[in-house]
Short mmCIF file of C-alpha atoms in Angstrom, two decimals:
data_model
loop_
_atom_site.label_atom_id
_atom_site.label_comp_id
_atom_site.label_asym_id
_atom_site.label_seq_id
_atom_site.Cartn_x
_atom_site.Cartn_y
_atom_site.Cartn_z
CA MET A 501 -9.60 28.02 -27.70
CA ALA A 502 -8.81 24.07 -27.57
CA GLY A 503 -10.98 23.51 -31.19
CA ASN A 504 -7.56 22.16 -32.91
CA ASN A 505 -7.39 20.00 -29.94
CA ASP A 506 -10.77 17.57 -29.77
CA VAL A 507 -8.93 14.86 -32.05
CA MET A 508 -6.39 14.60 -29.06
CA LYS A 509 -6.50 11.09 -27.10
CA GLY A 510 -7.82 12.04 -23.92
CA ASN A 511 -10.48 14.74 -24.92
CA PRO A 512 -13.72 12.89 -23.06
CA PRO A 513 -16.61 12.29 -25.74
CA GLY A 514 -19.02 14.69 -22.93
CA ILE A 515 -16.86 17.57 -22.95
CA LEU A 516 -16.55 17.26 -26.89
CA LEU A 517 -20.19 17.36 -27.19
CA ILE A 518 -20.01 20.57 -24.98
CA ARG A 519 -17.83 22.05 -26.28
CA SER A 520 -19.88 21.97 -29.88
CA MET A 521 -23.54 22.41 -28.47
CA ARG A 522 -22.39 25.98 -26.67
CA GLY A 523 -19.69 26.76 -29.74
CA LYS A 524 -16.92 27.67 -27.50
CA ASP A 525 -14.43 25.73 -24.88
CA TRP A 526 -14.56 26.21 -21.36
CA SER A 527 -12.21 28.44 -19.19
CA LEU A 528 -9.25 26.84 -17.79
CA LYS A 529 -10.78 28.12 -14.24
CA THR A 530 -14.25 25.82 -15.40
CA TYR A 531 -11.50 23.11 -15.82
CA LYS A 532 -10.13 22.96 -12.96
CA TYR A 533 -13.81 23.00 -11.12
CA VAL A 534 -15.09 20.14 -13.35
CA VAL A 535 -11.80 18.08 -12.53
CA LEU A 536 -12.41 18.57 -8.05
CA LEU A 537 -16.00 18.10 -8.73
CA ILE A 538 -16.25 14.88 -10.88
CA THR A 539 -12.82 14.00 -9.28
CA PHE A 540 -14.82 14.73 -5.42
CA ILE A 541 -17.65 12.27 -6.84
CA ALA A 542 -15.24 9.34 -8.17
CA TYR A 543 -14.01 9.01 -4.81
CA THR A 544 -16.36 9.66 -2.82
CA SER A 545 -18.44 6.58 -4.68
CA TYR A 546 -15.00 4.44 -4.20
CA HIS A 547 -15.19 4.81 -0.10
CA ALA A 548 -18.93 4.35 -0.58
CA SER A 549 -18.56 1.25 -1.64
CA ARG A 550 -16.35 -0.23 0.55
CA LYS A 551 -18.73 1.09 4.37
CA PRO A 552 -21.31 -1.65 3.72
CA SER A 553 -19.18 -4.70 5.39
CA SER A 554 -18.88 -2.44 8.38
CA ILE A 555 -23.13 -1.87 8.40
CA VAL A 556 -24.02 -5.78 7.60
CA LYS A 557 -21.10 -7.48 10.87
CA SER A 558 -23.48 -7.02 12.75
CA VAL A 559 -26.26 -8.54 10.70
CA LEU A 560 -23.75 -11.70 9.41
CA HIS A 561 -22.57 -12.14 13.03
CA PRO A 562 -25.42 -10.81 15.49
CA HIS A 563 -24.50 -9.83 19.13
CA PRO A 564 -27.16 -10.87 21.38
CA PHE A 565 -28.45 -7.16 22.60
CA LEU A 566 -29.19 -6.74 18.94
CA ASN A 567 -33.05 -7.86 19.93
CA ILE A 568 -33.16 -5.10 22.45
CA THR A 569 -35.05 -1.72 21.49
CA VAL A 570 -34.43 1.36 22.70
CA SER A 571 -37.47 4.11 23.49
CA ASN A 572 -36.12 7.07 24.06
CA PRO A 573 -34.70 8.24 20.73
CA TRP A 574 -31.37 10.22 19.86
CA PRO A 575 -29.84 12.71 19.06
CA MET A 576 -31.80 13.30 15.96
CA GLY A 577 -34.82 11.69 16.49
CA PRO A 578 -35.20 8.70 14.40
CA VAL A 579 -32.39 8.56 12.15
CA PHE A 580 -29.99 7.55 14.83
CA ILE A 581 -32.59 5.09 16.87
CA LYS A 582 -35.77 3.53 15.40
CA ASN A 583 -37.70 0.55 17.01
CA GLU A 584 -37.47 -1.71 14.07
CA THR A 585 -36.90 -5.39 12.64
CA LEU A 586 -33.88 -5.28 10.62
CA GLY A 587 -35.96 -6.91 8.09
CA PRO A 588 -37.80 -10.03 6.56
CA THR A 589 -38.31 -12.99 9.21
CA ASP A 590 -36.20 -15.14 6.77
CA LEU A 591 -33.56 -12.68 6.44
CA PHE A 592 -31.65 -15.21 9.15
CA HIS A 593 -33.69 -18.07 8.44
CA SER A 594 -34.89 -18.38 12.07
CA LYS A 595 -35.14 -15.22 14.48
CA LYS A 596 -31.74 -13.51 14.61
CA LYS A 597 -29.76 -16.24 13.43
CA GLY A 598 -26.91 -14.32 11.05
CA TRP A 599 -25.70 -15.32 8.20
CA GLU A 600 -24.15 -18.58 7.67
CA PRO A 601 -21.05 -18.97 7.19
CA PHE A 602 -20.34 -16.01 9.76
CA ASN A 603 -22.92 -16.77 12.56
CA ASP A 604 -20.70 -19.41 14.75
CA GLU A 605 -18.29 -18.79 17.29
CA ASP A 606 -15.20 -17.86 15.03
CA GLY A 607 -17.44 -15.30 12.93
CA THR A 608 -15.59 -11.93 14.28
CA SER A 609 -12.73 -13.96 12.91
CA LYS A 610 -13.84 -14.63 9.52
CA LEU A 611 -15.22 -10.75 9.24
CA GLY A 612 -11.58 -9.90 9.94
CA GLU A 613 -10.28 -12.29 6.83
CA ILE A 614 -12.90 -10.53 4.57
CA ASP A 615 -11.78 -6.96 5.53
CA VAL A 616 -8.09 -8.23 5.40
CA ALA A 617 -8.24 -10.29 1.86
CA PHE A 618 -10.00 -6.92 0.51
CA LEU A 619 -7.09 -4.58 1.90
CA ALA A 620 -3.86 -7.15 1.00
CA CYS A 621 -5.16 -7.46 -2.17
CA TYR A 622 -5.96 -3.58 -2.44
CA SER A 623 -2.35 -2.82 -1.11
CA ILE A 624 -0.57 -5.14 -3.62
CA GLY A 625 -3.02 -4.20 -6.33
CA MET A 626 -2.04 -0.42 -5.52
CA TYR A 627 1.69 -0.57 -6.81
CA VAL A 628 0.84 -2.02 -9.98
CA ALA A 629 -2.19 0.72 -10.30
CA GLY A 630 -0.14 3.40 -9.59
CA HIS A 631 2.32 2.33 -12.20
CA LEU A 632 -0.41 1.88 -14.66
CA GLY A 633 -1.19 5.04 -13.84
CA ASP A 634 1.50 6.75 -15.50
CA SER A 635 1.29 5.00 -18.14
CA LEU A 636 -1.96 4.84 -19.18
CA ASP A 637 -4.39 6.46 -20.07
CA LEU A 638 -6.00 8.25 -16.43
CA ARG A 639 -9.41 8.27 -17.60
CA LEU A 640 -10.06 5.12 -19.24
CA PHE A 641 -7.71 3.35 -16.02
CA LEU A 642 -9.95 5.20 -13.82
CA THR A 643 -13.03 4.34 -15.26
CA THR A 644 -12.32 0.47 -15.76
CA GLY A 645 -11.70 0.29 -12.15
CA MET A 646 -14.95 1.91 -10.79
CA ILE A 647 -17.29 -0.06 -12.83
CA GLY A 648 -15.12 -3.16 -12.05
CA SER A 649 -15.76 -2.45 -8.50
CA GLY A 650 -19.39 -1.89 -9.10
CA ILE A 651 -19.62 -5.31 -10.16
CA PHE A 652 -17.72 -7.37 -7.98
CA VAL A 653 -19.20 -5.17 -4.26
CA GLY A 654 -22.52 -6.19 -5.98
CA LEU A 655 -21.90 -9.37 -7.00
CA PHE A 656 -20.90 -10.25 -2.84
CA GLY A 657 -24.01 -8.57 -2.16
CA MET A 658 -25.67 -11.07 -4.63
CA GLY A 659 -24.91 -13.81 -2.07
CA TYR A 660 -27.99 -13.02 -0.36
CA PHE A 661 -29.97 -13.47 -3.05
CA TRP A 662 -28.88 -16.26 -4.28
CA LYS A 663 -28.54 -17.62 -0.68
CA ILE A 664 -24.84 -18.84 -1.16
CA HIS A 665 -23.64 -19.94 2.12
CA ALA A 666 -19.67 -21.03 1.32
CA PHE A 667 -16.54 -18.58 2.64
CA TRP A 668 -14.37 -18.97 -0.17
CA PHE A 669 -17.23 -16.69 -2.69
CA TYR A 670 -17.55 -14.07 -0.17
CA LEU A 671 -13.69 -13.72 0.13
CA LEU A 672 -13.21 -13.88 -3.50
CA MET A 673 -15.52 -11.17 -4.34
CA GLN A 674 -13.66 -8.80 -1.59
CA MET A 675 -9.92 -9.94 -3.27
CA VAL A 676 -11.55 -9.55 -6.64
CA ALA A 677 -13.00 -5.83 -5.62
CA GLY A 678 -10.03 -4.87 -3.83
CA LEU A 679 -8.13 -5.41 -6.62
CA PHE A 680 -10.02 -2.91 -8.91
CA GLN A 681 -10.77 -0.43 -6.11
CA ALA A 682 -6.82 -0.14 -6.22
CA THR A 683 -6.69 2.01 -9.44
CA GLY A 684 -9.06 4.94 -7.44
CA TRP A 685 -6.55 6.78 -5.30
CA PRO A 686 -3.27 7.17 -7.38
CA SER A 687 -5.37 7.89 -10.51
CA VAL A 688 -7.52 10.42 -8.63
CA VAL A 689 -4.24 12.39 -7.00
CA ALA A 690 -2.44 12.04 -10.06
CA VAL A 691 -5.43 13.92 -11.92
CA ILE A 692 -5.90 17.04 -9.15
CA GLY A 693 -1.62 16.91 -8.74
CA ASN A 694 -1.38 17.67 -13.02
CA TRP A 695 -4.11 20.65 -12.30
CA PHE A 696 -2.99 22.20 -9.94
CA GLY A 697 0.24 23.42 -8.70
CA LYS A 698 1.93 23.59 -5.21
CA ARG A 699 0.70 26.72 -4.10
CA LYS A 700 -2.53 26.45 -1.44
CA ARG A 701 -2.11 22.88 -2.21
CA GLY A 702 -3.04 21.53 1.24
CA LEU A 703 -6.04 23.33 1.88
CA ILE A 704 -7.79 22.76 -2.25
CA MET A 705 -6.53 18.93 -1.48
CA GLY A 706 -7.83 19.47 2.54
CA ILE A 707 -11.66 20.38 0.98
CA TRP A 708 -11.39 18.11 -1.64
CA ASN A 709 -10.33 15.15 0.67
CA ALA A 710 -13.47 15.23 2.53
CA HIS A 711 -14.53 13.07 -0.26
CA THR A 712 -13.33 10.04 1.86
CA SER A 713 -15.54 11.53 4.59
CA VAL A 714 -18.48 12.32 2.47
CA GLY A 715 -18.12 8.24 0.67
CA ASN A 716 -17.75 6.76 4.28
CA ILE A 717 -21.01 9.20 5.48
CA SER A 718 -22.86 8.34 2.10
CA GLY A 719 -21.86 4.34 2.13
CA SER A 720 -23.00 4.51 5.45
CA LEU A 721 -26.90 5.86 4.92
CA MET A 722 -26.86 3.59 1.76
CA ALA A 723 -26.02 0.86 3.81
CA ALA A 724 -27.99 1.14 6.72
CA GLY A 725 -30.72 2.92 4.52
CA VAL A 726 -31.76 -0.59 2.60
CA LEU A 727 -30.62 -3.21 5.41
CA GLU A 728 -34.30 -3.91 6.13
CA HIS A 729 -35.06 -5.06 2.79
CA GLY A 730 -32.12 -7.70 3.09
CA TRP A 731 -28.02 -7.10 4.03
CA GLY A 732 -28.03 -7.64 -0.07
CA TRP A 733 -28.91 -4.41 -0.71
CA SER A 734 -26.36 -2.65 1.66
CA PHE A 735 -24.02 -4.06 -1.33
CA ILE A 736 -26.17 -3.51 -4.31
CA VAL A 737 -26.75 -0.12 -3.76
CA PRO A 738 -23.51 0.96 -3.43
CA GLY A 739 -22.13 -0.64 -6.19
CA ALA A 740 -24.32 0.64 -8.29
CA PHE A 741 -23.42 4.18 -6.98
CA ILE A 742 -19.55 3.76 -8.30
CA PHE A 743 -20.52 1.96 -11.28
CA PHE A 744 -22.75 4.92 -12.65
CA ALA A 745 -19.90 7.59 -11.42
CA GLY A 746 -17.20 5.61 -13.47
CA ILE A 747 -19.87 6.88 -16.98
CA ILE A 748 -19.62 10.07 -15.85
CA VAL A 749 -15.61 9.93 -15.42
CA TYR A 750 -15.41 8.38 -18.90
CA LEU A 751 -17.96 11.49 -20.21
CA LEU A 752 -16.47 14.21 -18.52
CA LEU A 753 -12.60 13.86 -16.84
CA PRO A 754 -10.16 15.71 -18.57
CA ALA A 755 -7.27 13.75 -16.82
CA TYR A 756 -4.36 16.32 -18.36
CA PRO A 757 -4.63 20.08 -19.03
CA GLU A 758 -2.74 19.30 -22.38
CA ASP A 759 -5.49 17.28 -23.23
CA VAL A 760 -8.16 19.79 -23.65
CA GLY A 761 -5.39 22.20 -24.88
CA PHE A 762 -4.21 24.05 -21.57
CA PRO A 763 -0.57 23.39 -20.37
CA CYS A 764 0.34 21.43 -17.74
CA PRO A 765 1.06 23.98 -14.36
CA ASN A 766 3.69 21.10 -13.16
CA ARG A 767 5.52 20.80 -15.83
CA PRO A 768 8.86 23.01 -17.06
CA SER A 769 8.78 25.32 -19.49
CA SER A 770 9.67 28.72 -21.18
CA VAL A 771 6.86 30.16 -19.28
CA GLU A 772 7.52 29.20 -16.36
CA ASP A 773 10.44 31.36 -16.32
CA LEU A 774 8.40 34.07 -16.29
CA SER A 775 8.92 36.06 -13.35
CA VAL A 776 5.49 35.53 -11.72
CA PRO A 777 5.12 36.09 -8.40
CA ASN A 778 2.34 32.88 -7.52
CA ASP A 779 0.68 29.75 -9.37
CA GLU A 780 -2.30 31.48 -9.74
CA GLU A 781 -0.43 34.64 -11.91
CA ALA A 782 1.61 32.12 -14.15
CA GLN A 783 -1.36 29.94 -14.84
CA THR A 784 -3.28 32.53 -15.72
CA VAL A 785 -0.12 34.49 -18.27
CA LYS A 786 -0.19 30.77 -19.73
CA GLU A 787 -4.15 30.71 -20.21
CA ASN A 788 -3.88 33.57 -22.03
CA MET A 789 -1.15 32.95 -24.36
CA VAL A 790 -2.59 30.10 -25.40
CA GLU A 791 -6.06 31.75 -25.96
CA ASN A 792 -3.86 34.52 -28.41
CA GLY A 793 -2.28 31.74 -30.02
CA GLN A 794 0.47 32.24 -28.26
CA ASP A 795 1.44 29.22 -26.83
CA ASN A 796 4.52 27.26 -28.21
CA ILE A 797 4.38 24.55 -25.53
CA ARG A 798 4.71 21.33 -26.91
CA ARG A 799 1.24 19.18 -25.75
CA HIS A 800 2.01 16.16 -23.71
CA GLY A 801 -2.25 14.35 -23.45
CA SER A 802 -2.82 11.00 -22.12
CA GLY A 803 -0.88 8.30 -22.68
CA ASN A 804 2.46 10.50 -24.37
CA ARG A 805 4.69 10.80 -21.51
CA ARG A 806 6.84 8.21 -19.97
CA SER A 807 6.18 7.01 -16.43
CA VAL A 808 9.11 6.21 -13.55
CA GLY A 809 9.97 3.24 -12.01
CA LEU A 810 8.59 1.59 -8.40
CA LEU A 811 12.41 2.11 -7.60
CA ASP A 812 13.01 5.69 -8.86
CA ALA A 813 10.25 6.84 -7.13
CA CYS A 814 10.93 5.09 -3.81
CA LEU A 815 13.89 7.51 -3.98
CA ILE A 816 12.43 10.65 -4.00
CA PRO A 817 13.59 12.23 -1.09
CA GLY A 818 10.99 12.42 1.71
CA VAL A 819 8.73 9.07 -0.46
CA ILE A 820 9.32 6.43 2.34
CA PRO A 821 9.29 7.64 5.67
CA PHE A 822 5.40 9.65 4.69
CA ALA A 823 4.58 5.81 3.29
CA LEU A 824 6.01 3.95 6.85
CA CYS A 825 4.20 6.67 8.44
CA LEU A 826 0.96 6.14 6.55
CA PHE A 827 1.41 2.02 7.34
CA PHE A 828 0.03 3.20 11.03
CA SER A 829 -2.22 6.18 9.77
CA LYS A 830 -4.03 4.13 7.98
CA LEU A 831 -3.65 1.19 10.50
CA VAL A 832 -6.18 3.51 12.99
CA ALA A 833 -7.96 5.08 10.73
CA TYR A 834 -9.33 2.08 8.69
CA THR A 835 -10.18 0.41 12.01
CA PHE A 836 -12.40 2.75 12.81
CA LEU A 837 -13.68 2.45 9.24
CA TYR A 838 -14.40 -1.05 9.31
CA TRP A 839 -15.07 -1.72 13.22
CA LEU A 840 -17.12 1.28 14.61
CA PRO A 841 -20.73 0.38 13.52
CA PHE A 842 -19.87 -3.30 15.35
CA TYR A 843 -18.21 -1.74 18.52
CA LEU A 844 -21.42 1.37 18.85
CA SER A 845 -24.22 -2.21 17.92
CA GLN A 846 -22.17 -3.69 21.35
CA THR A 847 -21.49 -0.95 23.35
CA ALA A 848 -24.25 0.38 25.66
CA ILE A 849 -24.27 3.95 25.74
CA GLY A 850 -26.02 5.94 28.64
CA GLY A 851 -27.13 2.28 29.53
CA GLU A 852 -28.78 1.91 26.08
CA TYR A 853 -27.79 -0.41 23.42
CA VAL A 854 -28.62 0.75 19.57
CA SER A 855 -29.74 -1.31 16.43
CA VAL A 856 -27.85 -2.16 14.13
CA LYS A 857 -28.68 0.37 10.94
CA SER A 858 -28.78 3.38 14.01
CA ALA A 859 -24.95 1.52 14.45
CA GLY A 860 -24.33 2.82 11.41
CA ASN A 861 -26.37 6.10 11.01
CA LEU A 862 -23.80 7.22 14.20
CA SER A 863 -20.77 5.98 12.69
CA ALA A 864 -20.96 8.06 10.23
CA LEU A 865 -19.85 11.24 12.85
CA PHE A 866 -16.55 10.23 13.08
CA ASP A 867 -16.43 11.31 9.67
CA VAL A 868 -18.05 14.12 9.97
CA GLY A 869 -15.04 14.48 12.20
CA GLY A 870 -12.81 13.54 9.67
CA ILE A 871 -13.94 16.68 7.17
CA VAL A 872 -12.92 19.03 9.07
CA GLY A 873 -9.62 17.14 10.33
CA GLY A 874 -8.89 16.72 6.67
CA ILE A 875 -9.28 20.83 5.84
CA LEU A 876 -7.21 22.15 9.13
CA ALA A 877 -4.36 19.88 8.41
CA GLY A 878 -3.94 20.84 5.03
CA HIS A 879 -4.62 24.57 6.09
CA LEU A 880 -1.81 24.77 8.53
CA SER A 881 0.68 22.06 6.48
CA ASP A 882 0.64 25.18 4.46
CA LYS A 883 0.29 28.16 6.80
CA LEU A 884 3.26 26.21 8.40
CA ASP A 885 5.40 25.18 5.76
CA ALA A 886 5.55 21.82 7.38
CA ARG A 887 3.83 19.22 6.35
CA ALA A 888 5.57 16.52 8.78
CA THR A 889 5.23 18.49 11.73
CA THR A 890 1.51 18.73 10.78
CA ALA A 891 0.89 15.12 10.27
CA ALA A 892 3.03 14.19 13.75
CA SER A 893 1.35 16.80 15.45
CA PHE A 894 -2.12 15.55 14.82
CA MET A 895 -1.63 11.69 15.33
CA TYR A 896 0.16 12.76 18.72
CA ALA A 897 -3.19 14.15 19.69
CA ALA A 898 -5.47 11.79 18.62
CA ILE A 899 -3.63 9.22 21.51
CA PRO A 900 -5.76 11.20 24.15
CA SER A 901 -8.93 11.51 21.77
CA MET A 902 -8.99 7.98 21.13
CA LEU A 903 -8.19 6.88 24.89
CA LEU A 904 -11.12 9.70 26.23
CA TYR A 905 -13.41 8.12 23.74
CA ARG A 906 -12.92 4.55 25.28
CA LYS A 907 -13.33 5.72 28.42
CA TYR A 908 -16.07 8.57 28.89
CA GLY A 909 -17.72 7.99 25.12
CA SER A 910 -20.39 5.43 26.47
CA ALA A 911 -20.81 7.99 30.15
CA SER A 912 -23.47 9.73 27.63
CA LYS A 913 -25.00 10.06 24.33
CA LEU A 914 -24.02 13.81 23.51
CA MET A 915 -20.80 12.66 25.45
CA ASN A 916 -20.40 9.43 22.93
CA ILE A 917 -21.01 11.66 20.00
CA LEU A 918 -18.49 14.71 20.82
CA LEU A 919 -15.69 12.77 21.77
CA MET A 920 -16.47 10.31 18.26
CA MET A 921 -15.95 13.87 16.14
CA ILE A 922 -12.84 14.79 18.07
CA ALA A 923 -11.30 11.80 17.27
CA GLY A 924 -12.83 11.44 13.59
CA LEU A 925 -10.71 14.76 13.34
CA PHE A 926 -7.21 13.94 15.09
CA VAL A 927 -7.29 10.52 13.20
CA ASN A 928 -8.25 11.41 9.34
CA GLY A 929 -6.17 14.47 9.77
CA PRO A 930 -3.08 13.05 9.40
CA TYR A 931 -4.16 10.09 6.86
CA ALA A 932 -6.05 13.08 4.87
CA LEU A 933 -3.05 15.20 4.46
CA ILE A 934 -0.12 12.36 3.63
CA THR A 935 -2.28 11.05 0.96
CA THR A 936 -3.31 13.69 -0.70
CA ALA A 937 -0.84 17.22 -0.60
CA VAL A 938 1.65 15.17 0.32
CA SER A 939 1.58 12.58 -2.73
CA ALA A 940 1.15 15.38 -4.79
CA ASP A 941 4.14 17.37 -3.30
CA LEU A 942 6.50 14.30 -3.85
CA GLY A 943 4.93 12.69 -7.30
CA THR A 944 5.77 16.51 -8.85
CA HIS A 945 9.26 16.86 -6.75
CA SER A 946 11.75 19.02 -8.62
CA SER A 947 13.93 15.62 -9.44
CA LEU A 948 11.73 14.45 -11.67
CA ARG A 949 13.11 16.12 -15.22
CA GLY A 950 11.83 16.36 -18.64
CA ASP A 951 8.44 14.92 -19.35
CA SER A 952 8.44 12.06 -16.44
CA ARG A 953 5.21 11.10 -14.45
CA ALA A 954 5.44 10.01 -10.82
CA LEU A 955 2.06 11.45 -9.44
CA ALA A 956 0.41 7.92 -9.67
CA THR A 957 3.51 6.28 -8.44
CA VAL A 958 4.50 7.73 -6.00
CA THR A 959 0.72 7.89 -4.76
CA ALA A 960 0.99 4.36 -5.23
CA ILE A 961 3.89 4.31 -3.49
CA ILE A 962 2.85 5.64 0.00
CA ASP A 963 -0.73 4.71 0.18
CA GLY A 964 -0.16 1.31 -1.02
CA THR A 965 2.34 1.02 1.86
CA GLY A 966 -0.71 2.43 4.37
CA SER A 967 -2.84 -0.25 2.64
CA MET A 968 -1.03 -3.06 4.21
CA GLY A 969 -1.32 -1.06 7.52
CA ALA A 970 -5.30 -0.67 6.85
CA ALA A 971 -5.50 -4.96 6.19
CA LEU A 972 -3.52 -5.72 9.33
CA GLY A 973 -4.98 -3.05 11.78
CA PRO A 974 -9.00 -5.00 10.65
CA LEU A 975 -7.42 -8.21 10.75
CA LEU A 976 -6.20 -7.74 14.17
CA THR A 977 -9.12 -6.12 15.49
CA GLY A 978 -11.28 -9.42 14.47
CA PHE A 979 -8.79 -11.18 17.07
CA LEU A 980 -8.55 -8.84 19.86
CA SER A 981 -12.40 -8.02 19.96
CA THR A 982 -12.68 -11.06 21.13
CA LYS A 983 -10.60 -11.00 24.44
CA GLY A 984 -12.26 -7.26 25.03
CA TRP A 985 -12.22 -3.66 23.21
CA ASP A 986 -9.54 -2.34 25.72
CA ALA A 987 -6.99 -4.69 23.94
CA VAL A 988 -8.80 -2.80 20.55
CA PHE A 989 -7.95 0.84 21.86
CA ILE A 990 -4.25 -0.02 23.19
CA MET A 991 -3.03 -1.61 19.61
CA LEU A 992 -4.29 1.79 17.92
CA VAL A 993 -2.64 3.82 20.32
CA VAL A 994 0.46 1.91 19.56
CA GLY A 995 -0.24 2.69 15.86
CA ALA A 996 -0.99 5.88 16.28
CA VAL A 997 2.55 6.38 18.62
CA SER A 998 4.54 4.40 15.70
CA ALA A 999 3.21 7.04 13.01
CA GLY A 1000 4.20 9.91 14.47
CA LEU A 1001 8.08 8.38 15.84
CA LEU A 1002 8.15 7.74 12.03
CA LEU A 1003 7.94 11.09 10.97
CA SER A 1004 10.51 12.75 13.73
CA ARG A 1005 13.86 13.11 11.39
CA LEU A 1006 11.17 15.43 9.27
CA VAL A 1007 9.86 16.71 11.92
CA VAL A 1008 13.02 18.04 13.27
CA SER A 1009 14.26 18.86 9.94
CA GLU A 1010 11.32 21.18 9.44
CA LEU A 1011 11.61 22.62 12.91
CA SER A 1012 15.83 23.15 12.95
CA GLU A 1013 15.36 25.07 9.49
CA LYS A 1014 11.99 27.11 11.18
CA PHE A 1015 14.11 28.34 14.12
CA SER A 1016 17.75 28.11 13.37
CA LYS A 1017 18.49 28.72 9.75
CA ARG A 1018 16.28 31.24 7.45
CA LEU A 1019 16.40 31.22 4.21
CA PRO A 1020 17.05 34.58 2.00
CA TYR A 1021 13.50 36.21 0.19
CA GLY A 1022 12.87 34.44 -2.56
CA GLN A 1023 14.45 30.94 -1.96
CA HIS A 1024 11.40 30.13 1.14
CA ASN A 1025 10.02 26.91 -0.22
CA SER A 1026 5.93 27.50 -1.00
CA GLY A 1027 5.02 24.26 -1.57
CA GLY A 1028 7.20 22.02 0.02
CA CYS A 1029 5.57 18.53 1.72
CA ALA A 1030 8.24 18.30 4.52
CA SER A 1031 11.64 19.75 5.55
CA GLN A 1032 13.93 22.38 3.11
CA PRO A 1033 15.91 19.76 2.36
CA LEU A 1034 14.23 17.22 1.45
CA LEU A 1035 12.86 19.86 -1.33
CA SER A 1036 15.72 21.95 -1.62
CA ASP A 1037 16.30 21.38 -5.24
CA GLN A 1038 12.18 22.33 -5.60
CA LYS A 1039 11.72 25.42 -7.55
#
């Protein structure tokens, strides 16, 4: 089908090799599965490489109770509780002394500064990365970011083997890693938006967004699994993971359908004027036309379309409210991401303290709940055609779930697991919805005409603003945790309330549209990310 397009700039070398070996090309459906799988692996590796810092916090700045062992394994045996030392005796140069410069009284504050340095650079870099992602070849751009991330995450871990105790070294490694990590999210969302139309986008991207939680879980397990050999390995292994995942992206990821001979489902064309009832059928018609040599759609592969500016992207209806909402949503989510293992290691659960390794493994259950939350939020937003209402409802539901976890999570081990998963469901649900389906909807908004590309730019604005909150949450936690964990949970509640309130105008618009203004059949907006007025000009 696409044999004449092999010379196109964005055609991945691995696909060219497979095509030559098979003697024919993949179908459109196969390409979609490949894109989903490779981008899933890519962002799984991004999140896995961010998790080590939360796992090693209690090693770099140990708590007095870390020497306590537990004789009753729970809830799944030695995966969570294991009577063991954390590593060789020279790990801390003396018995459980920590790692200079993080073992002083201000150790938690320094750890918080490390987190905020990473997230601040990540947030600032996001705005630049989004524009570059819409201007450059997404596949090469994503590959560069992944390989660079792997190198600098690994270098942070090498500080253990090189016996580096200078705070500036770890700060610098995290800052550079943050800049490289900023390439990831705008790129993968743009790729998915390029390949998939708006029909069932919330559900598809909700399932696909499980990579965030899978990455957190795999990162926790990798970092905790090698911790006994020295905390440096907890960074090197996830760093190697994202490095090799970047190579897979370079070899096999087609960033645009046009790169492998298919028309883009989001670009206006004569084919889209056909009276076809839904995106799937329209795409089938397009594929048949391509295979029969009837496709007259001008191909626009990697780097051949113009991108929009940051200001123009900000003016797309709905971008600013969702960006501000994500600021507080990510503040809550990333506080759990970076501090939950540390919180678990310092909290008596059922009268017992867990080891650092066990706390890292146990914190993965928060992300198990997050997987369910992302899928549920995506499905409900599709079903209700109400992205803002769904996101706000989840944020409000997160408030009692977090308070219950704080109050009753230490009562028993089973209660801790149950409440942690429920909190993960409501905390990660809106975060996942806004950063995936909402960003893709707005990035393909009908106010963008012709060949303009805004997927990566819009995603960067929304997630970049959210990442400022992600930087603020862990920073405040580093200070507030010294005053007690109740203060931290109050901050989380304030963040959740603020996230919900920022969507109030969009929620009111959606609800009034649902209950007081019924559109005639055929004008219903099947893919909107907010209210009908928000996307009233959408096809």
